[in-house]
Short mmCIF file of C-alpha atoms and ligand atoms in Angstrom, two decimals:
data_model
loop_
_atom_site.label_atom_id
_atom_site.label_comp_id
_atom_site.label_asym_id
_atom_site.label_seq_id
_atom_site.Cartn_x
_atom_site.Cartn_y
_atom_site.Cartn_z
CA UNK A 17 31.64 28.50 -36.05
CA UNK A 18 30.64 25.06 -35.49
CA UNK A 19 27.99 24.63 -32.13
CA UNK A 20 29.09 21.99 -29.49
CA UNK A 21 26.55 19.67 -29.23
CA UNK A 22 25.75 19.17 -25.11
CA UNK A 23 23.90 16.03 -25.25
CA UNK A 24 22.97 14.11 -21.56
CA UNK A 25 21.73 11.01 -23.42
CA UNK A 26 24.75 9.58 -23.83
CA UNK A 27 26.43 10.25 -21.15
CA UNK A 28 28.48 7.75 -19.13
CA UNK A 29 32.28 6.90 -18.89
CA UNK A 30 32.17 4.97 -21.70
CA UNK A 31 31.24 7.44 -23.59
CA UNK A 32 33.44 10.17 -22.52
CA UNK A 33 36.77 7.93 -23.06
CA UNK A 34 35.83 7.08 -26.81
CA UNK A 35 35.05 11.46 -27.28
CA UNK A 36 38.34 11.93 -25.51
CA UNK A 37 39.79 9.48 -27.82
CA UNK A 38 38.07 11.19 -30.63
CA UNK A 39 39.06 14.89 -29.56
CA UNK A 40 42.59 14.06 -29.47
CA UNK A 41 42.97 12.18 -32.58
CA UNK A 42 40.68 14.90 -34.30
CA UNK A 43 43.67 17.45 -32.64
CA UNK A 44 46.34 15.45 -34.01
CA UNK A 45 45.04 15.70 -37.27
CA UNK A 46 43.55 19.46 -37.42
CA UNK A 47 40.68 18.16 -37.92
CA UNK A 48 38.24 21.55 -38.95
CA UNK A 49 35.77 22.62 -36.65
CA UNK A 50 33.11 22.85 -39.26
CA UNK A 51 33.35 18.56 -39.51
CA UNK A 52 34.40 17.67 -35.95
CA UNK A 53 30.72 17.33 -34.16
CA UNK A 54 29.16 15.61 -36.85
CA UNK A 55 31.72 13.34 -37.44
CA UNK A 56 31.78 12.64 -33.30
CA UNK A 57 28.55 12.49 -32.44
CA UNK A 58 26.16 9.50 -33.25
CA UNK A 59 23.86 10.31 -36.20
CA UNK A 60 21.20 8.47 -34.56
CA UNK A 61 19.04 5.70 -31.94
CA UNK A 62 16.53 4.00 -31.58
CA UNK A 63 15.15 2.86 -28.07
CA UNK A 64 12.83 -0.08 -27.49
CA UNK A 65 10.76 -1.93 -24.48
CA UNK A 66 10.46 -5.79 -25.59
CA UNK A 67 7.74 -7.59 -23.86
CA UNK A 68 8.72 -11.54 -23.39
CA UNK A 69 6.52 -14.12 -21.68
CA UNK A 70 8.42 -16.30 -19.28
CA UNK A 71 8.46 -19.54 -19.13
CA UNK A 72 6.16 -19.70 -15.73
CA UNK A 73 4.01 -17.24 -17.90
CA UNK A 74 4.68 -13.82 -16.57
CA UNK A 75 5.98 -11.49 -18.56
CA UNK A 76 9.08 -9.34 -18.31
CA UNK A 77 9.81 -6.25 -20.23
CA UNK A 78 13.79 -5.62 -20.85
CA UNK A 79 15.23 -2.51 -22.60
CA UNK A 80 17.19 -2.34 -25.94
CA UNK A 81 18.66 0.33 -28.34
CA UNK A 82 20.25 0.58 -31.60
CA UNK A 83 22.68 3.29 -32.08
CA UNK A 84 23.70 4.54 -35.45
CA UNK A 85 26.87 6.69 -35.26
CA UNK A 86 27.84 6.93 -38.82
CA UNK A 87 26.10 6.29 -42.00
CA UNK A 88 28.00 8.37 -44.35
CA UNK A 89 30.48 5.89 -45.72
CA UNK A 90 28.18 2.66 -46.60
CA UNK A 91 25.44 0.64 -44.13
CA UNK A 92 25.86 0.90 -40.48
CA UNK A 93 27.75 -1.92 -38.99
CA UNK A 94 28.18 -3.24 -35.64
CA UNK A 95 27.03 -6.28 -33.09
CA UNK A 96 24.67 -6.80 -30.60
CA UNK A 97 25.08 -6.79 -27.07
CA UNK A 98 22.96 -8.68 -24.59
CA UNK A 99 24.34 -7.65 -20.89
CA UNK A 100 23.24 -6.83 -17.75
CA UNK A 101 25.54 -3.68 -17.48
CA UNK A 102 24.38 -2.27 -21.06
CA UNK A 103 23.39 1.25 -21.46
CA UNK A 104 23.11 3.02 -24.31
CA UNK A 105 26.21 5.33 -23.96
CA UNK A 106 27.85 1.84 -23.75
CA UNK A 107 26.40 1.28 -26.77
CA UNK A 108 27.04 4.64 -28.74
CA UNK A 109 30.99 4.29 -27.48
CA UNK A 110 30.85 0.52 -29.35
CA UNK A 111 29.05 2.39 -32.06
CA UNK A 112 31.83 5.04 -32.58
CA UNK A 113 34.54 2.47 -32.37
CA UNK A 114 32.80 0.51 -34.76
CA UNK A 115 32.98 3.61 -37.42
CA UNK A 116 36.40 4.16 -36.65
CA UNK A 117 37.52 0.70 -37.22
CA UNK A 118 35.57 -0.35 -40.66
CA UNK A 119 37.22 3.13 -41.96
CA UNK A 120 40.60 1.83 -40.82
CA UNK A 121 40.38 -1.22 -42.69
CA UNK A 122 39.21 0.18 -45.79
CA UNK A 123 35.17 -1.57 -45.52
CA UNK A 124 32.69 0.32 -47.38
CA UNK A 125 30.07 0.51 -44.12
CA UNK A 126 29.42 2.71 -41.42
CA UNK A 127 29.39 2.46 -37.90
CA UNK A 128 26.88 1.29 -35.34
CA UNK A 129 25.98 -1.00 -32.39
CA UNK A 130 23.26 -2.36 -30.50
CA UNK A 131 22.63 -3.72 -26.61
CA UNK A 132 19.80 -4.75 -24.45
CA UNK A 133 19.42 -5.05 -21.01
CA UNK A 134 19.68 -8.77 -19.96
CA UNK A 135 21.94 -11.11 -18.31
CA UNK A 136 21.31 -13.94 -21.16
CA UNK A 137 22.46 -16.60 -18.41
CA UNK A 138 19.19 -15.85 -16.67
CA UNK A 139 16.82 -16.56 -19.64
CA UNK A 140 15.81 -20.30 -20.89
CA UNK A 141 16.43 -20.92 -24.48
CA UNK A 142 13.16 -20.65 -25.07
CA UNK A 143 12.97 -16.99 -23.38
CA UNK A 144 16.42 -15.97 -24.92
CA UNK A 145 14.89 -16.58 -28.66
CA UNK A 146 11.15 -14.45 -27.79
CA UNK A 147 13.73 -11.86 -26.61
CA UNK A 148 15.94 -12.45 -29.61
CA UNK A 149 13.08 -12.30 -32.00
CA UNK A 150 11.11 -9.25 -29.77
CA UNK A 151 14.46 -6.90 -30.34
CA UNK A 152 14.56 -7.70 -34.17
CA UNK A 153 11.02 -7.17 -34.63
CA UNK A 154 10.93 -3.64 -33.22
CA UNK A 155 13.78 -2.96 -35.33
CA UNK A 156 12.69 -3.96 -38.59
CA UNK A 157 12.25 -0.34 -39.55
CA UNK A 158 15.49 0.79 -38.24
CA UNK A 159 17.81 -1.64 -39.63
CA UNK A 160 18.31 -3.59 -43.33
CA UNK A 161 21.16 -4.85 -45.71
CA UNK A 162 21.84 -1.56 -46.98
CA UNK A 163 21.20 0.60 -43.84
CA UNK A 164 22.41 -1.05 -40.74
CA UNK A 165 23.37 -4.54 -40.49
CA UNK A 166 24.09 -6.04 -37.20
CA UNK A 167 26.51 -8.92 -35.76
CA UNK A 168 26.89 -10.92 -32.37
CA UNK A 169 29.09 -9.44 -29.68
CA UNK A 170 29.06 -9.93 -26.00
CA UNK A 171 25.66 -12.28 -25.24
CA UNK A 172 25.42 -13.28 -28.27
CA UNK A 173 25.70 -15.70 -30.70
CA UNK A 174 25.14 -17.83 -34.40
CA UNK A 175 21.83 -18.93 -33.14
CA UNK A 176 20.43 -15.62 -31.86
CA UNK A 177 21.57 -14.18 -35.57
CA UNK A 178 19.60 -16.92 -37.10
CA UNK A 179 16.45 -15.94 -35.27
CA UNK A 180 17.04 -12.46 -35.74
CA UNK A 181 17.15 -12.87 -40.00
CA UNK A 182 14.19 -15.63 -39.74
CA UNK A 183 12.18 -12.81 -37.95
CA UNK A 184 13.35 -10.39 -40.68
CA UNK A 185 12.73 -12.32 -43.68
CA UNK A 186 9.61 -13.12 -42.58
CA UNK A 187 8.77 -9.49 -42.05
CA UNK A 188 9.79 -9.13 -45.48
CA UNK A 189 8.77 -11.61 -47.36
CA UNK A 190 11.71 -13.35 -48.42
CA UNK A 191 14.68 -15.07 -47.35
CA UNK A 192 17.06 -11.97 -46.58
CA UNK A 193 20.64 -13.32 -44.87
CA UNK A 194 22.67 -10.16 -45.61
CA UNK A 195 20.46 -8.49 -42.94
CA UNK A 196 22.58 -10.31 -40.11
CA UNK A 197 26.16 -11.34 -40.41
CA UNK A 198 27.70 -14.00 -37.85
CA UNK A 199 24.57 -16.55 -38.99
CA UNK A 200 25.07 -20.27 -39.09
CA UNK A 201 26.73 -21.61 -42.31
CA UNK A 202 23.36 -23.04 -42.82
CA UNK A 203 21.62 -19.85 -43.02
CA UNK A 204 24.28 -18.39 -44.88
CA UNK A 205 26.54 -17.51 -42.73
CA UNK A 206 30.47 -17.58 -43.61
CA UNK A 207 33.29 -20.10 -43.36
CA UNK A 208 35.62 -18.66 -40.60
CA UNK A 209 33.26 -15.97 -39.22
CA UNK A 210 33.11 -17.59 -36.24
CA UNK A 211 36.64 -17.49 -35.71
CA UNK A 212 37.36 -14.24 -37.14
CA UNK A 213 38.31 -11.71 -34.43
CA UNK A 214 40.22 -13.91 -32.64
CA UNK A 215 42.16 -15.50 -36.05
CA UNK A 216 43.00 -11.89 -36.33
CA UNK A 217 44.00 -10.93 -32.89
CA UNK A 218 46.32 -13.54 -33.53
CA UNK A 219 47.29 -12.94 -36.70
CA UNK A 220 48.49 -9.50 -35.46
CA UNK A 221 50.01 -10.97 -32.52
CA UNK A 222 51.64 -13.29 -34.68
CA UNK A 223 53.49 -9.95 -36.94
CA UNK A 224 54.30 -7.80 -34.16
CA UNK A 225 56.39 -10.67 -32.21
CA UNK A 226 58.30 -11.17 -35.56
CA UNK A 227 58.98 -7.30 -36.00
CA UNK A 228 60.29 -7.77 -32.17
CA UNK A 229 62.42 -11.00 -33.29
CA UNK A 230 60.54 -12.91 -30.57
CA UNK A 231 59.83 -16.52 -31.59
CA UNK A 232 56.39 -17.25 -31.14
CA UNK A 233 57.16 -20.95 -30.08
CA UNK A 234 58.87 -18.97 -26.71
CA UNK A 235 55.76 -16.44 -25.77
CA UNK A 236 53.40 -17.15 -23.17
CA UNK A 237 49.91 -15.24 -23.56
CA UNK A 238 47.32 -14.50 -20.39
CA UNK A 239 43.52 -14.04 -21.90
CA UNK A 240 40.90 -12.68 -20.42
CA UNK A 241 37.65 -13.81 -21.50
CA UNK A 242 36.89 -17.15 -22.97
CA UNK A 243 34.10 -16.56 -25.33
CA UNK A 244 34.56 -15.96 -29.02
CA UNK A 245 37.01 -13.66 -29.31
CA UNK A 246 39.19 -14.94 -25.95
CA UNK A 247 39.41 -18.71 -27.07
CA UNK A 248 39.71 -18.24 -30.58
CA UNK A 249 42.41 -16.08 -29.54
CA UNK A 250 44.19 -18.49 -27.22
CA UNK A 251 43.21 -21.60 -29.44
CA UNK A 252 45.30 -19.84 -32.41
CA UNK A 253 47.84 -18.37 -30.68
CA UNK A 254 48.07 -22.11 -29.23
CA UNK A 255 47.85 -23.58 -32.97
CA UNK A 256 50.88 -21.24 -33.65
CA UNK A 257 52.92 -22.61 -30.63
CA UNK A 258 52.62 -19.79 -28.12
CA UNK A 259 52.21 -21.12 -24.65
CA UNK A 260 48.76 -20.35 -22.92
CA UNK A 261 49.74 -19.57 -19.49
CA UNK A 262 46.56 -18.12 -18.51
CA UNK A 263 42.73 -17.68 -19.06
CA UNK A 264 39.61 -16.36 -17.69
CA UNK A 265 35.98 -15.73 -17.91
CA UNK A 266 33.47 -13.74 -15.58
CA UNK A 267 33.66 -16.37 -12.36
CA UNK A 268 37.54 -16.28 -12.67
CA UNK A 269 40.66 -17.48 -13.73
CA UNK A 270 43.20 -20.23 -14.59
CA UNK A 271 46.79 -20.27 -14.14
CA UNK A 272 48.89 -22.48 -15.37
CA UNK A 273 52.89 -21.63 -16.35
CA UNK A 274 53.73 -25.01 -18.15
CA UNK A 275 50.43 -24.42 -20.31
CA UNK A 276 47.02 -24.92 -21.01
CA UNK A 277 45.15 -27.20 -23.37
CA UNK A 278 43.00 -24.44 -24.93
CA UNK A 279 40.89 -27.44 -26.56
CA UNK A 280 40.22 -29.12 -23.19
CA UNK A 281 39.23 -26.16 -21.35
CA UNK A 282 36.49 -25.23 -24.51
CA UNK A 283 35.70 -29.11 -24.31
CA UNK A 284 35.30 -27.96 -20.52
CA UNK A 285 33.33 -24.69 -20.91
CA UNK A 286 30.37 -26.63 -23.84
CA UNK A 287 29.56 -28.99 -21.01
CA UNK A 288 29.83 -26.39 -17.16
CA UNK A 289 29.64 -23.44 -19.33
CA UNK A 290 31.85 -21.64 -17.25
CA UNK A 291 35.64 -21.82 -16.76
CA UNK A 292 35.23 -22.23 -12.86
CA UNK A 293 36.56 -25.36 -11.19
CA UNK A 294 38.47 -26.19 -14.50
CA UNK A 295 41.15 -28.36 -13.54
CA UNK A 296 44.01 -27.77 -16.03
CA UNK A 297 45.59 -24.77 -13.80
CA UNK A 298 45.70 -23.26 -10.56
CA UNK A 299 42.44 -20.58 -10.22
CA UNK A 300 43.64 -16.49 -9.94
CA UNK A 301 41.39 -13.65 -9.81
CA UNK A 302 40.92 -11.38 -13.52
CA UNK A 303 42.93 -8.80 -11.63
CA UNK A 304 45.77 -11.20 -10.87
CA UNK A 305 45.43 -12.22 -14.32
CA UNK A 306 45.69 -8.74 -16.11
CA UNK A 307 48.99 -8.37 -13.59
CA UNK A 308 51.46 -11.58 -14.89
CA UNK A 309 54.21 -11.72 -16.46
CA UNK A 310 53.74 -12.83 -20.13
CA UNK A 311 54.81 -12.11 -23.26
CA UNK A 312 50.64 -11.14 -24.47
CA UNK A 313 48.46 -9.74 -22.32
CA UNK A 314 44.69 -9.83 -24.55
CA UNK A 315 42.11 -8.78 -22.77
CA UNK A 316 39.02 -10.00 -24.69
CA UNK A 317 36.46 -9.54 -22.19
CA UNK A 318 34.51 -6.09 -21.53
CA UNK A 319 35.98 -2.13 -21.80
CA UNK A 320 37.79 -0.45 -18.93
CA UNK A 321 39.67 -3.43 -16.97
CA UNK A 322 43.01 -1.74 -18.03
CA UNK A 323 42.99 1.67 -15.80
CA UNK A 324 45.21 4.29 -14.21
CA UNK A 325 45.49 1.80 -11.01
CA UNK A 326 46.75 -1.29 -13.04
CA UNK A 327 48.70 0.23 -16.18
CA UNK A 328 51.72 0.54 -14.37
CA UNK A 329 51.77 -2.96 -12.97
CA UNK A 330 51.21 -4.48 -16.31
CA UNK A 331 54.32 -7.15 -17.44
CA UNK A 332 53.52 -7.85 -20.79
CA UNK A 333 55.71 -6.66 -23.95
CA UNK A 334 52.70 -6.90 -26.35
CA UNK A 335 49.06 -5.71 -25.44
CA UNK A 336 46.56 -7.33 -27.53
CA UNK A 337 43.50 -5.31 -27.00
CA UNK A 338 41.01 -7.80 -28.03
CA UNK A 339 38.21 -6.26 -26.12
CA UNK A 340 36.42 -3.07 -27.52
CA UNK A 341 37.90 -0.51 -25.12
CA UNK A 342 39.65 -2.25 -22.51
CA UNK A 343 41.91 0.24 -21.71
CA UNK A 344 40.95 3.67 -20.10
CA UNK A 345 42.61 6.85 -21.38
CA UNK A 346 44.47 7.43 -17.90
CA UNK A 347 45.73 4.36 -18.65
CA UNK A 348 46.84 4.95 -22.13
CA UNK A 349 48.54 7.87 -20.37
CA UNK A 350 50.86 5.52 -18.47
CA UNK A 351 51.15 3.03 -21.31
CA UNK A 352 52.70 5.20 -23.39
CA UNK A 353 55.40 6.41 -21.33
CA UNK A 354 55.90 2.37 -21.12
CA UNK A 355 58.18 2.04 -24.62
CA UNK A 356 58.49 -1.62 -23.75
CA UNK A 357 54.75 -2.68 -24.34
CA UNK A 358 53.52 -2.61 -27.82
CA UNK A 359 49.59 -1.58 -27.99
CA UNK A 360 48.07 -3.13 -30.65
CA UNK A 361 44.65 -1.01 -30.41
CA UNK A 362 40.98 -2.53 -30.46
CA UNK A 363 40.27 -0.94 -33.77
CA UNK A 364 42.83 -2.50 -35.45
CA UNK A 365 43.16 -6.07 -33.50
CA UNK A 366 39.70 -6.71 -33.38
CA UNK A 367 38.90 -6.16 -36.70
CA UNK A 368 39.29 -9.77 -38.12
CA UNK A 369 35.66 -10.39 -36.69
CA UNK A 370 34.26 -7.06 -39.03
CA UNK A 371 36.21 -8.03 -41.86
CA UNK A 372 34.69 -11.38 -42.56
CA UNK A 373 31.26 -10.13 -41.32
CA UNK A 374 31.61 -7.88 -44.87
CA UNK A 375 32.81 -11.31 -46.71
CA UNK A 376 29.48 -13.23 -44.75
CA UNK A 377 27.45 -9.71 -46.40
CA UNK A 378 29.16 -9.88 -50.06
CA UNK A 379 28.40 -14.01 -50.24
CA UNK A 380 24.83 -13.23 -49.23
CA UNK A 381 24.16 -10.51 -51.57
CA UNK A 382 25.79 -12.51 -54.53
CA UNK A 383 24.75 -15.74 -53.23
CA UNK A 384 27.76 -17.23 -54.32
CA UNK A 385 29.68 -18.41 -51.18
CA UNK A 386 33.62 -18.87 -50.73
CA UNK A 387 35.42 -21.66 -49.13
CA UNK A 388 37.34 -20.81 -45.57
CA UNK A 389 40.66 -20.61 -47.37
CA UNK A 390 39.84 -18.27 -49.62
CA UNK A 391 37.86 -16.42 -47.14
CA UNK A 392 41.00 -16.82 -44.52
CA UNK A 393 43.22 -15.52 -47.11
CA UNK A 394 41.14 -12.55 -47.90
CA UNK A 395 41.26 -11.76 -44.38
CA UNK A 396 44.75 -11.87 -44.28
CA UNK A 397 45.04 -9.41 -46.84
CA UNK A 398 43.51 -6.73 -45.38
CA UNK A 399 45.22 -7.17 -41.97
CA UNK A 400 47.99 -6.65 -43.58
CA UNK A 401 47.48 -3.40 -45.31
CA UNK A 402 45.72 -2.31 -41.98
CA UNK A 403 49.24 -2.76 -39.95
CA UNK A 404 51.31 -1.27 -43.03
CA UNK A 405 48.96 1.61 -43.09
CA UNK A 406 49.40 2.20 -39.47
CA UNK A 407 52.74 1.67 -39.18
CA UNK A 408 53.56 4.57 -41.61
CA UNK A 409 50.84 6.57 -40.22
CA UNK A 410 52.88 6.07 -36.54
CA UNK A 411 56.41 6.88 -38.25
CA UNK A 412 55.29 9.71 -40.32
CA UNK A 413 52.97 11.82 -37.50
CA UNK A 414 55.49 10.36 -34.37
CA UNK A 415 52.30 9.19 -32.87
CA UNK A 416 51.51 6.13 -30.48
CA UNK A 417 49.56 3.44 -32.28
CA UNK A 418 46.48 4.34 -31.11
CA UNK A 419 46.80 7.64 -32.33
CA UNK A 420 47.83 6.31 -35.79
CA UNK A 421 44.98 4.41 -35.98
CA UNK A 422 42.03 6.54 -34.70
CA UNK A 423 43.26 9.28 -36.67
CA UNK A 424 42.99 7.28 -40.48
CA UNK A 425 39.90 5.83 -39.25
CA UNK A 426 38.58 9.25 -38.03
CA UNK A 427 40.39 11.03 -40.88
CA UNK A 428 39.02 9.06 -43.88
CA UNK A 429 35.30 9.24 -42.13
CA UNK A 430 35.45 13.10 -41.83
CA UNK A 431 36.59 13.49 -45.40
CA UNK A 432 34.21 11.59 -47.20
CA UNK A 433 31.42 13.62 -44.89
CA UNK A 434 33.06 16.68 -46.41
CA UNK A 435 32.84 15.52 -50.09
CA UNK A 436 29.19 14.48 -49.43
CA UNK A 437 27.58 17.89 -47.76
CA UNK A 438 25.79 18.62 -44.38
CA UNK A 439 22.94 15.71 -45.09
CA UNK A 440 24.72 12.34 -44.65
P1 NAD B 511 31.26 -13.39 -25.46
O1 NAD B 511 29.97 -13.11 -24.80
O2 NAD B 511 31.36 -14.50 -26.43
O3 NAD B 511 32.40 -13.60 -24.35
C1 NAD B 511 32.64 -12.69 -23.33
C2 NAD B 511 33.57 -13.36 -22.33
O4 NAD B 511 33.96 -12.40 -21.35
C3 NAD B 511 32.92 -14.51 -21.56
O5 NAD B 511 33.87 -15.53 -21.38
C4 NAD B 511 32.57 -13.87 -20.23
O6 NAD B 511 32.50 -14.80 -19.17
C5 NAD B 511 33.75 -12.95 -20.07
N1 NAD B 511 33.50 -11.88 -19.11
C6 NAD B 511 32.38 -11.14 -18.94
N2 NAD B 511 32.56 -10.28 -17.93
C7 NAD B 511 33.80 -10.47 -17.46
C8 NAD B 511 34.56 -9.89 -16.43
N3 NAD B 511 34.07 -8.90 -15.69
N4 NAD B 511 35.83 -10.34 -16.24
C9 NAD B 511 36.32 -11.31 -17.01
N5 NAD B 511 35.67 -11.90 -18.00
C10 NAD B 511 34.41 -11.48 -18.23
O7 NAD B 511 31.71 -12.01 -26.15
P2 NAD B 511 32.75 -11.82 -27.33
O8 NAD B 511 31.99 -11.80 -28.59
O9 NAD B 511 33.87 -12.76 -27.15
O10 NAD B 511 33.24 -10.32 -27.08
C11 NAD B 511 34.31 -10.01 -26.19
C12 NAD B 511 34.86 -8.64 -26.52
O11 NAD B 511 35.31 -8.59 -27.86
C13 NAD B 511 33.87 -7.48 -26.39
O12 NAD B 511 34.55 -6.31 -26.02
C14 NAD B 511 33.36 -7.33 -27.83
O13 NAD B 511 32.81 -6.04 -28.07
C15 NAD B 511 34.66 -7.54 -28.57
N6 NAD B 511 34.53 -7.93 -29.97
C16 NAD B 511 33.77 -8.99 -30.35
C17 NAD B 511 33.73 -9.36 -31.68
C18 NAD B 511 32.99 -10.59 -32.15
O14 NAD B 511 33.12 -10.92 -33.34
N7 NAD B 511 32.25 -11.28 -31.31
C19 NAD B 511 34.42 -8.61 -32.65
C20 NAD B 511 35.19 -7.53 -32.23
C21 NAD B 511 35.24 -7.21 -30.88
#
């Protein structure tokens, strides 16, 4: 009989939605006892203090982690987060998600994810790269192209990836790009990376407002968040001919029905780098935001915004989760008695960005490099055989999306732990 695991390290809400995510797909499915906790649980983290001298010459010492949830299908895979609100059941949630959603579409890594403790908006750039380098240095042991290799998320960015390999390679030895992915093309980063998750989000958009003969040139779209994944998201969806009605970042929102330029507010946010006192809309709160009527609803911004209080007020017909876990399971309760909203889940929208982080690996470990079509096409590709695969999972089991998705992901990470033994 297999031994419940009652760990207190990880524990936050965070972390209890993704296991209650887990536990139900791993119901749906049968999954055996003797697999479940090993496949749930995080395999392991690391937890580090990192010392950086301020500019005015103190020194401050911030908190970061790396956890490793699954290493049984390839190298660990996952971003980095740097945010004020991190902890590291935070992190183990992104880290199980991340598992979940390379097995769903079909990449040969594992999961993982990594966080530290900082509001980067407080740090000079000069401060932001010590802390940049600090984390990668006390990592060097933990992490490596063929054991974990990490990405940007929330707080960070191409430039913090740069410094992050520069500090590895020269730990090393030698030049060693495949250790990050999300690097500057000039450091061997990938055309399109940069893009990726929200070229995706999109991209899925994009299919499911076909299947629902809805033509994209009449659906208006409300985003929340407007850093990578948010304004790639609206800028494609906008380069497709939906109509932007609404965007937002941490200071607000911006309203406007007859559209927004998504290239004038990003011309906007390089210069006040924020979204507040944008003038191409009237300003509305996040909440407001979440709450309009629109064809897409993505949020893109951090987990839990879509909750038991808000899921009935919701007026969308597609829900983009473009966020890693936006939506809380109450909520998914109440969304799924809701026929007319289509969920397309995190694991499967957001996966553009992951997919083309494994092209950025490939190019660097061949160092032969691909041009963005090709790479765009690729991508495509596998998007595609993600939403047939789920689709048929969904028909065949009568489960909600979500369900059809966590359960391959799970399902195909639990069975190659099976063929492998107890060890991995
Ligand atoms: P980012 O740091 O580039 O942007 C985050 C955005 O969210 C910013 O505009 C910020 O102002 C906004 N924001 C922060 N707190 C907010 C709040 N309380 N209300 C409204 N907006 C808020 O981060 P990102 O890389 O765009 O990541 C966004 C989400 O997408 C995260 O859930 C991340 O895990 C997920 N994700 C990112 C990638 C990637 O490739 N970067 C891939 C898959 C999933």
């Amino acid at each position: 009989m297999s031994k419940v695991i009652v760990s207190t390290l990880y524990d936050s809400d965070v972390f209890k939605m993704a296991c209650r995510q887990f536990d139900k797909a791993a119901d749906a499915i049968s999954l055996p006892e003797a697999i479940r906790d090993r496949t749930k649980y995080p395999r392991r983290c690391l937890a580090v203090a990192l010392p950086v001298k301020r500019d005015d010459g103190s020194v401050t010492v911030f908190e970061g982690y790396r956890v490793q949830h699954n290493l049984s299908t390839g190298p660990a895979k996952g971003g980095i987060r740097f945010h004020q609100s991190v902890t590291i059941g935070e992190v183990a949630a992104l880290a199980m998600w991340m598992s979940w959603k390379c097995s769903l579409a079909g990449l040969p890594y594992g999961g993982a994810k990594g966080g530290v403790v900082v509001d980067p908006n407080q740090l000079s750039p000069t401060e932001l790269e010590h802390l940049s380098r600090r984390y990668m240095q006390e990592m060097v042991n933990f992490l490596g192209p063929q054991v974990d290799v990490p990405a940007p998320d929330v707080g960070t960015n191409e430039k913090i990836m740069g410094w992050m390999m520069d500090t590895y390679s020269n730990h090393v030895g030698h030049i060693s790009p495949a250790i990050v992915t999300g690097k500057p093309i000039s450091l061997g980063g990938s055309q399109g990376r940069r893009e990726a998750t929200g070229a995706g989000i999109a991209y899925f958009v994009k299919k499911y407002l076909e299947d629902l003969k809805i033509p994209v040139g009449k659906a208006t779209v409300a985003v929340q968040g407007f850093g990578n994944v948010g304004s790639e998201t609206a800028l494609a969806l906008q380069n497709y001919g939906a109509k932007i009605i609404a965007i937002s970042d941490y200071t607000g929102g911006i309203y406007n029905p007859k559209g927004i330029d998504i290239k004038k507010a990003l011309a906007y946010v390089q210069y006040a780098r924020v979204l507040k006192d944008f003038s191409g809309g009237e300003p509305i709160t996040n909440e407001q935001l979440l709450e309009l009527k629109c064809t897409v609803l993505a949020p893109c911004a951090l987990e839990r915004v879509i909750t038991e209080k808000n899921a009935g007020k919701l007026k969308c017909r597609i829900l983009a989760e473009g966020a890693n876990g936006p939506t809380t399971n109450g909520a998914d309760k109440i969304l799924d008695q809701r026929e007319e909203i289509e969920l397309i889940p995190d694991i499967m929208c957001n996966s553009g960005g992951v997919v083309v982080s494994y092209f950025e690996w490939l190019q660097n470990l061949q160092n032969y490099y691909w041009s963005r079509d090709e790479v765009m096409e690729k991508l495509y590709v596998i998007l595609d055989r993600t939403k047939d695969a789920v689709e048929y999972q969904k028909r065949k089991f009568k489960f909600n999306r979500r369900l059809a998705a966590l359960t391959l992901g799970i399902g195909r990470v639990a069975e190659a732990k099976a063929a492998r033994g107890l060890f991995p």
